[in-house]
Tab-separated table of C-alpha atoms in Angstrom:
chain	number	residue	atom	x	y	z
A	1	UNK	CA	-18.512	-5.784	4.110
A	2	UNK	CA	-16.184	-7.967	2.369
A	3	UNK	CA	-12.398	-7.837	3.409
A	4	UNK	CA	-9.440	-9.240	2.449
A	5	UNK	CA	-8.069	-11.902	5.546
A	6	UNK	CA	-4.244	-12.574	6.698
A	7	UNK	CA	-3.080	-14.847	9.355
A	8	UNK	CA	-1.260	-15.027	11.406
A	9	UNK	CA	-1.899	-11.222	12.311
A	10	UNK	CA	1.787	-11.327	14.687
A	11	UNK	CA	4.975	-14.080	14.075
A	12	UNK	CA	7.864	-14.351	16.045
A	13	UNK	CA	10.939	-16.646	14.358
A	14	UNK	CA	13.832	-17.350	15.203
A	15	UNK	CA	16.449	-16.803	12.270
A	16	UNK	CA	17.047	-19.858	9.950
A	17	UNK	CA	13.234	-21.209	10.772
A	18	UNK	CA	10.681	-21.281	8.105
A	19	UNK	CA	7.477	-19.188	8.024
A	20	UNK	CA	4.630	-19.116	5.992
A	21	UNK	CA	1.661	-16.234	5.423
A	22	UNK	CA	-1.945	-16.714	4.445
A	23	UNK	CA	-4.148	-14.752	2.318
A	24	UNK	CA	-7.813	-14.819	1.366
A	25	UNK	CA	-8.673	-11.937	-1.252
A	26	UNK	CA	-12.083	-10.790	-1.333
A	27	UNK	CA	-14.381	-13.010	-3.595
A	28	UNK	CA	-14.212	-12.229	-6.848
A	29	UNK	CA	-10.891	-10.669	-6.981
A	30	UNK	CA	-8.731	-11.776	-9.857
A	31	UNK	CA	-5.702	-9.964	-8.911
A	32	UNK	CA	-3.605	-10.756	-5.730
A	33	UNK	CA	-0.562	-8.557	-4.300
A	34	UNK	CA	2.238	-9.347	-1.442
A	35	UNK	CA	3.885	-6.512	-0.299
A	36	UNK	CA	6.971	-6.127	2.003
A	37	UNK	CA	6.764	-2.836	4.739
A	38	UNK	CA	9.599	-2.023	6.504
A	39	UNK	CA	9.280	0.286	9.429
A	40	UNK	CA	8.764	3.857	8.584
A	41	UNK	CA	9.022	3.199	4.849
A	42	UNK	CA	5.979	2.375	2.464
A	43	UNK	CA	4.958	-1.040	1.401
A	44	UNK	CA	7.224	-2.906	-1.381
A	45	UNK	CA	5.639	-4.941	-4.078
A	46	UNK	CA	6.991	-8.406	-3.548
A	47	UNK	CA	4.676	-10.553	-5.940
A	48	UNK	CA	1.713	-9.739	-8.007
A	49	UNK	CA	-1.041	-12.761	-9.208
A	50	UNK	CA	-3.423	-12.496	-11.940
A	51	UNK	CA	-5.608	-15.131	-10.612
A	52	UNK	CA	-3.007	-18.040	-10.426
A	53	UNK	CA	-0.279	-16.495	-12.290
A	54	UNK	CA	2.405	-14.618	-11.573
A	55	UNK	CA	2.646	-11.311	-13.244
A	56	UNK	CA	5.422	-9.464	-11.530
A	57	UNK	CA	7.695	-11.251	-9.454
A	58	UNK	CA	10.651	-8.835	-9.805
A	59	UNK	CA	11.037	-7.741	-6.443
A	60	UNK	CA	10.747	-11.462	-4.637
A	61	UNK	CA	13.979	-12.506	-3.400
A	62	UNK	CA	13.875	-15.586	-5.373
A	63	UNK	CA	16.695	-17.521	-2.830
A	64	UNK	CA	14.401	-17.612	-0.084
A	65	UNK	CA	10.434	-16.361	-0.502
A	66	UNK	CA	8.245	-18.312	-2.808
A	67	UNK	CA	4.538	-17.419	-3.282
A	68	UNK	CA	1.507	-19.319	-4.710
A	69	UNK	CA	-2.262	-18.862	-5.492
A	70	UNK	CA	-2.764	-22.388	-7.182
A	71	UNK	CA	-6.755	-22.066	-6.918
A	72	UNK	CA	-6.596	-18.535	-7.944
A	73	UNK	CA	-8.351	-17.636	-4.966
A	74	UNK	CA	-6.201	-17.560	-1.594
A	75	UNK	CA	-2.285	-17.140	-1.424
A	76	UNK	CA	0.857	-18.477	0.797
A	77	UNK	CA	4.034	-16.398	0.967
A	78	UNK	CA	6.917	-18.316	2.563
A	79	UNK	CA	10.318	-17.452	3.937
A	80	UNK	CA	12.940	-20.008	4.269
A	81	UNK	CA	15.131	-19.362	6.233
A	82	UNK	CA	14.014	-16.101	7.924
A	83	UNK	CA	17.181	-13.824	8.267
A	84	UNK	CA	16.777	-10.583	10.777
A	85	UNK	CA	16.244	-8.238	7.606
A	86	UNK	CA	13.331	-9.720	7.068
A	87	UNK	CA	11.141	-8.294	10.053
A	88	UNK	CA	8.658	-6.557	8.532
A	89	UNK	CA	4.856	-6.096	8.159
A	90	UNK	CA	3.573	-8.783	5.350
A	91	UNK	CA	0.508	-6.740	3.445
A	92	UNK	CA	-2.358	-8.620	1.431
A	93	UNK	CA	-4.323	-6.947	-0.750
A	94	UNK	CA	-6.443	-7.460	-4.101
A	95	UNK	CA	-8.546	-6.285	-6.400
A	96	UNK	CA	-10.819	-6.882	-8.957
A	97	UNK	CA	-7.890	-6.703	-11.803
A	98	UNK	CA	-8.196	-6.417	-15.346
A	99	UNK	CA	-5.845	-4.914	-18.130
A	100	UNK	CA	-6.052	-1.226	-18.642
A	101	UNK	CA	-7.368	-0.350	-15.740
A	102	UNK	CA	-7.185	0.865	-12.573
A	103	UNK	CA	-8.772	-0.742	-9.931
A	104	UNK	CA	-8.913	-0.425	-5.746
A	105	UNK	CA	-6.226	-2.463	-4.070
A	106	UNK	CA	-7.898	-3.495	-1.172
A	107	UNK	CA	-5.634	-4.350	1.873
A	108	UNK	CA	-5.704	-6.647	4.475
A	109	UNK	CA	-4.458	-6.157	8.303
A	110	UNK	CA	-0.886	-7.529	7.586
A	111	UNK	CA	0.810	-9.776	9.221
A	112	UNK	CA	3.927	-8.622	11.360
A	113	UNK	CA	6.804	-10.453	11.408
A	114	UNK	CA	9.686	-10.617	13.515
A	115	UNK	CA	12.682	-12.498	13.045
A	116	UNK	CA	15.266	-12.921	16.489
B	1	UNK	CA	9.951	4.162	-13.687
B	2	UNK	CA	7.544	5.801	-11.626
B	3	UNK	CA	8.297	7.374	-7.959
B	4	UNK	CA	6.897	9.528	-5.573
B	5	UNK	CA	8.311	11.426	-3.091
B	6	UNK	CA	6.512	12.666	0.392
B	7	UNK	CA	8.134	16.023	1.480
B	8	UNK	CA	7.927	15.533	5.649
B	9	UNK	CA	7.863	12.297	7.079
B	10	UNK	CA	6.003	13.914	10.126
B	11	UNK	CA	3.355	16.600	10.128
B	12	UNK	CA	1.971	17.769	13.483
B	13	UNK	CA	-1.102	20.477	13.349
B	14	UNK	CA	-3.792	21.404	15.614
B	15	UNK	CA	-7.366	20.529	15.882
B	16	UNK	CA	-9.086	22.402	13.241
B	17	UNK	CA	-6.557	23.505	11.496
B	18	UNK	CA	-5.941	22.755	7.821
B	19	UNK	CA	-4.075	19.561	7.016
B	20	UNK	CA	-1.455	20.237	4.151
B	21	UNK	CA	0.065	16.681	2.947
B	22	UNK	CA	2.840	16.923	0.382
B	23	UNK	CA	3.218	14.634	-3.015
B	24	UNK	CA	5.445	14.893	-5.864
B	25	UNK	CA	5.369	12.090	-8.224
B	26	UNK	CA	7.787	10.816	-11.380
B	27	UNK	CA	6.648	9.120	-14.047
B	28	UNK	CA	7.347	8.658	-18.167
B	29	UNK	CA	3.886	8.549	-19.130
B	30	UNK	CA	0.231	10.408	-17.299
B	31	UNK	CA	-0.072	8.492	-13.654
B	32	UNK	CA	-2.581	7.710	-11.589
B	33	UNK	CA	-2.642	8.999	-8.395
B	34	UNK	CA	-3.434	7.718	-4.889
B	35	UNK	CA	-4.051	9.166	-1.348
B	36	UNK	CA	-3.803	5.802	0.825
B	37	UNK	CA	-3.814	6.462	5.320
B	38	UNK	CA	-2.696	3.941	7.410
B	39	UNK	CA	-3.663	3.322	11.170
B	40	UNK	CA	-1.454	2.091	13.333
B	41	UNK	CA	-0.810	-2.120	13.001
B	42	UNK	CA	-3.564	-2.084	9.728
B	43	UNK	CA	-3.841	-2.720	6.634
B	44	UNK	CA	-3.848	0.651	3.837
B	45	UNK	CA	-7.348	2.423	3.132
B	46	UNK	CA	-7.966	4.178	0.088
B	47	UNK	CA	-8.601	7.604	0.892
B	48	UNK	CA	-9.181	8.635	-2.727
B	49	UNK	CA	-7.270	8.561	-6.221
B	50	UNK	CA	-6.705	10.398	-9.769
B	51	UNK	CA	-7.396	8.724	-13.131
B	52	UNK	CA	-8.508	11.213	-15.885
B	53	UNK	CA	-10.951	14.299	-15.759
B	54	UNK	CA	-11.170	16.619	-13.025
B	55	UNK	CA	-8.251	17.525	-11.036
B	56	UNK	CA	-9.242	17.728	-8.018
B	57	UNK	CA	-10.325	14.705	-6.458
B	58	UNK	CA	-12.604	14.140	-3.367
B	59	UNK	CA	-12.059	11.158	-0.692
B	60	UNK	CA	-13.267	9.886	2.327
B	61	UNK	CA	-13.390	11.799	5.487
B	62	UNK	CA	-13.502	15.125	4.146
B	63	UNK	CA	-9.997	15.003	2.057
B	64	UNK	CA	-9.074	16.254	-1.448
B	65	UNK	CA	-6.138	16.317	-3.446
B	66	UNK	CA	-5.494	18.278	-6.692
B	67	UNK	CA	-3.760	16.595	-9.376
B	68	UNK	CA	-1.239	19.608	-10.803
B	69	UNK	CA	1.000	18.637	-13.945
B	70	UNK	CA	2.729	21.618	-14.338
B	71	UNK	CA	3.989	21.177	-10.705
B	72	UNK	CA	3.811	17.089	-10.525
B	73	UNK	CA	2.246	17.480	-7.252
B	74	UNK	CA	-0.817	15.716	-6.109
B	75	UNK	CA	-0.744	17.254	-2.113
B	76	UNK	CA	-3.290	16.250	-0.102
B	77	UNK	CA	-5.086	18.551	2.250
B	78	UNK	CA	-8.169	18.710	4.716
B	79	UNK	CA	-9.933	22.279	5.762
B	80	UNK	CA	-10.019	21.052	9.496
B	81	UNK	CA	-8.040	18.404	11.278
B	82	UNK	CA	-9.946	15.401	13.840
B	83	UNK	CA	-8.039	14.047	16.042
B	84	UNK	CA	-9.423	11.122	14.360
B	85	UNK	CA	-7.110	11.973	11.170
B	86	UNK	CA	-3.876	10.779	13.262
B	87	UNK	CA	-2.495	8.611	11.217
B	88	UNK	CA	0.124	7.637	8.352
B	89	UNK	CA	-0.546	8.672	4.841
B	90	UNK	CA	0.777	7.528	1.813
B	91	UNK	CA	0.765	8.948	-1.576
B	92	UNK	CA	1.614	6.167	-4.371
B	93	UNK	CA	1.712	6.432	-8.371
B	94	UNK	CA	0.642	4.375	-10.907
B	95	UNK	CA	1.616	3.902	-14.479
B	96	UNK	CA	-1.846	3.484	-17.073
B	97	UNK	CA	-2.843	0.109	-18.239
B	98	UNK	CA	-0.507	-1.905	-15.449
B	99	UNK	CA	-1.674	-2.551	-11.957
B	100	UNK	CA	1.617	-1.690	-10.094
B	101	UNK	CA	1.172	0.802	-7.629
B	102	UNK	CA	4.904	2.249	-6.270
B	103	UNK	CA	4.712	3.953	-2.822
B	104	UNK	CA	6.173	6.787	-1.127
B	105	UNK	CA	7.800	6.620	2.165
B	106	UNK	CA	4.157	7.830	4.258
B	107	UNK	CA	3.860	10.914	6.638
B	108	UNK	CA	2.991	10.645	9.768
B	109	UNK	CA	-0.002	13.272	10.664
B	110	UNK	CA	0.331	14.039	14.482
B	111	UNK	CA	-3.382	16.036	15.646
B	112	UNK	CA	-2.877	17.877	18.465
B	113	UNK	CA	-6.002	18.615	20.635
């Protein structure tokens, strides 16, 4: 069964560093999602790619995260610097996109970061 | 703008005993609905969701949800609880035509044996 992949699955930083996320979508999937999940809240939309464009960026603190999907297929998410607010668990997911409808986000494991 | 709100962030029943999961949702224009459970350090599953027609949807695992307008609820509930059903549960909203999907705050579903 196809899945969607994240690495590193666990970061530790120390505030100030730089860290970076990976995501491959499942083949096939035009549209890519980062979301931000905070302990005992639900996940945040971050970014949002239809293949390699953005479509919603509105959350993304602009100052320090940056995403790509230059290919249109996998994805990098960066912080830099890391500041303590930004432990969190980093979710992947995609789907098969298209306008007008709704399609299955699948997600990923996450990757959970930690900033000391 | 679209919201949901999860009434209980923690839900403890016993085994066999119905699960009762509680959505209300916001939005300007008809949503579509989601059921997503999390397990613990994982990524979200789709349990099941709500786009037109029939109002009450069946998921995975033995859950359903009715989609209710009048109340703008969209609980989730199970006739009898697994322990295998401990986990985190999210209900999440989506407006038509647009692929953002906004989130509630989860419940946690304790099983108790």
């Amino acid at each position: 069964e196809a899945e969607v992949a994240q690495s590193p699955r666990y970061k530790i930083t120390e505030k100030s560093q730089a860290v970076a996320f990976w995501c491959d979508p499942i083949s096939g999937h035009a549209t890519l999602y980062w979301y931000r999940q905070i302990l005992g809240q639900g996940p945040e939309l971050l970014v949002q790619f239809q293949d390699e464009s953005v479509v919603d960026d509105s959350q993304l603190p602009k100052d320090r995260f940056s995403a790509e999907r230059l290919k249109g297929v996998d994805s990098t998410l960066k912080i830099q610097p890391a500041e303590l607010g930004d432990s969190a668990m980093y979710l992947c997911a995609s789907s098969v996109g298209g306008a007008d409808s709704v399609y299955e986000q699948y997600f990923g494991p996450g990757t959970r970061l930690t900033v000391t | 703008a679209q919201s949901v709100t999860q009434l209980g962030s923690h839900v403890s029943v016993s085994e066999g005993a119905l699960v009762l999961l509680r959505c209300n949702y916001s939005s300007s224009v008809p949503p579509y609905l989601f059921w997503y459970v999390q397990y613990p350090n994982q990524g979200l599953q789709l349990l099941l969701k709500y786009t037109t027609g029939a109002t009450l949807v069946k998921g995975i695992n033995g859950f359903e949800a009715e989609f209710k307008k009048s109340e703008t609820s969209f609980h989730l509930t199970k006739p009898s609880a697994h322990m295998s059903d401990a986990a985190e549960y999210f209900c999440a909203v989506s407006d038509r035509g647009y692929q953002k999907v906004t989130f509630g705050t989860g419940t946690k579903l304790q099983v108790i044996p």
